Amino acid sequence: MTIDRFSFIVRLIVSALNRFTMQATIKQVAQRAGVSVATVSYVLNGTGVVTDETRQRVLDAVAELNYQPQYAARSMRGRSHTLGVTLPSHPGRLAEPALAELMSGLADAAAARGYFLLLATAEADQDETELCLSLARTRRVDGLVLLDMQVNDARAQALAAAGVPHVCAGPPPSGIDSPAVVIDVHTAAIDATRYLLGLGHRRIGLIQLPSELALSEPIVNGYRQALTDAGLSFDATLVVESGRSEEDGYQAMTELLASSNPPTAVLAGSDELAFGAMHALTDARLVVGRDVALVGFDDLPLATHVNPPLTTVRQPRRAQGQQLAILLDDAILKRNVGARTVMLSAHLIIRRSSGPAPGIPWTMR
């Protein structure tokens, strides 16, 4: 057989395979989304500037057509042996103890598997999704760790659509099969609320994390389930959606105290919020643990040093960081193919900030 004849047969086979698999093209994605091919490239590669609406149309078209960009093939040319972690532009974020604990576990487990860590912070006017795609496109990282998961997280949607290895520190968006390491805050919220109910409290407030955070709803649902199980109706006036800072916790606690029938106990969605709530209670000349019971979430180092020491839910941040590195390494090397979710338990740590309801003796504790 001549070389020309052999090449012709190979081309026929490749052509037949392409027709058989019916793989979508970037041109088809562009047509489905009603944009140019260049715009599709901008969205998938993290270059150029596109509106949020256009980006979503492109990602929807990618999902509908099951378009598979050739990131995987290009990555075979060489690996960076680096894991990327992106953060939004937020002053003081790196100083947060919860993040430091997670990063410590992530760094140790990554190093044990031969990876460096690259921490990239988005500029104030930079979209974090585009930053993630840019790092992947330039092959500066082999995969990405996504922190602060949102309910509709555009980063996870874009990376999944582009075939970029990644792992979520929290629940991935609905319909996105991304590997994830999730702390079971739903069960923890049930346990914390039941603990306060067991102390005789019937009006229990909740200082809720921002609702766009994936972590927020499971805590609210756990709080609500515990009340329902105890035969109590859910009172929306006892729930205040807050920000994430200590000042936000102060404002939320002030709002709860200003109600006509304030709570006798409060569950805060984080220790930072609980610390702010403590200050608000003190400024209102109330005694934490006696007049109002308070429970936080995180078990930050400061929780044992405030007065009184804070009852809180201990979240295994270091273990979460370690598991994130393991799952991302598996995704990069295509081991244990398929989405995997590792669920970690959180535990209530009882201290002196959570006393019994007024009129009930402390011997109940």
PDB file of C-alpha atoms in Angstrom, residues 146 149 166-173 176-183 320 323-324 327-328 338-344:
ATOM      1  CA  LEU A 146     -12.646  27.244  44.584  1.00  0.00           C
ATOM      2  CA  MET A 149     -18.756  28.820  47.014  1.00  0.00           C
ATOM      3  CA  HIS A 166     -11.103  21.938  39.904  1.00  0.00           C
ATOM      4  CA  VAL A 167     -12.549  21.211  43.331  1.00  0.00           C
ATOM      5  CA  CYS A 168     -15.108  23.101  45.411  1.00  0.00           C
ATOM      6  CA  ALA A 169     -14.737  23.989  49.083  1.00  0.00           C
ATOM      7  CA  GLY A 170     -18.469  23.693  49.638  1.00  0.00           C
ATOM      8  CA  PRO A 171     -21.500  22.551  47.660  1.00  0.00           C
ATOM      9  CA  PRO A 172     -21.153  23.023  43.878  1.00  0.00           C
ATOM     10  CA  PRO A 173     -23.982  24.703  41.956  1.00  0.00           C
ATOM     11  CA  ILE A 176     -22.718  20.863  38.106  1.00  0.00           C
ATOM     12  CA  ASP A 177     -20.877  17.598  38.843  1.00  0.00           C
ATOM     13  CA  SER A 178     -17.757  19.103  40.380  1.00  0.00           C
ATOM     14  CA  PRO A 179     -15.752  17.287  43.055  1.00  0.00           C
ATOM     15  CA  ALA A 180     -16.291  18.958  46.418  1.00  0.00           C
ATOM     16  CA  VAL A 181     -15.372  18.827  50.090  1.00  0.00           C
ATOM     17  CA  VAL A 182     -18.420  19.852  52.119  1.00  0.00           C
ATOM     18  CA  ILE A 183     -18.744  20.418  55.854  1.00  0.00           C
ATOM     19  CA  GLN A 320     -11.158  20.190  54.509  1.00  0.00           C
ATOM     20  CA  GLN A 323      -9.196  16.629  51.256  1.00  0.00           C
ATOM     21  CA  LEU A 324      -9.385  19.424  48.672  1.00  0.00           C
ATOM     22  CA  LEU A 327      -9.598  15.362  45.248  1.00  0.00           C
ATOM     23  CA  LEU A 328      -7.948  17.905  42.960  1.00  0.00           C
ATOM     24  CA  GLY A 338     -16.446  11.131  38.199  1.00  0.00           C
ATOM     25  CA  ALA A 339     -17.671  13.685  40.665  1.00  0.00           C
ATOM     26  CA  ARG A 340     -16.864  12.917  44.280  1.00  0.00           C
ATOM     27  CA  THR A 341     -18.165  14.657  47.363  1.00  0.00           C
ATOM     28  CA  VAL A 342     -16.400  14.237  50.690  1.00  0.00           C
ATOM     29  CA  MET A 343     -18.635  15.159  53.627  1.00  0.00           C
ATOM     30  CA  LEU A 344     -16.974  16.184  56.891  1.00  0.00           C
TER      31      LEU A 344
END
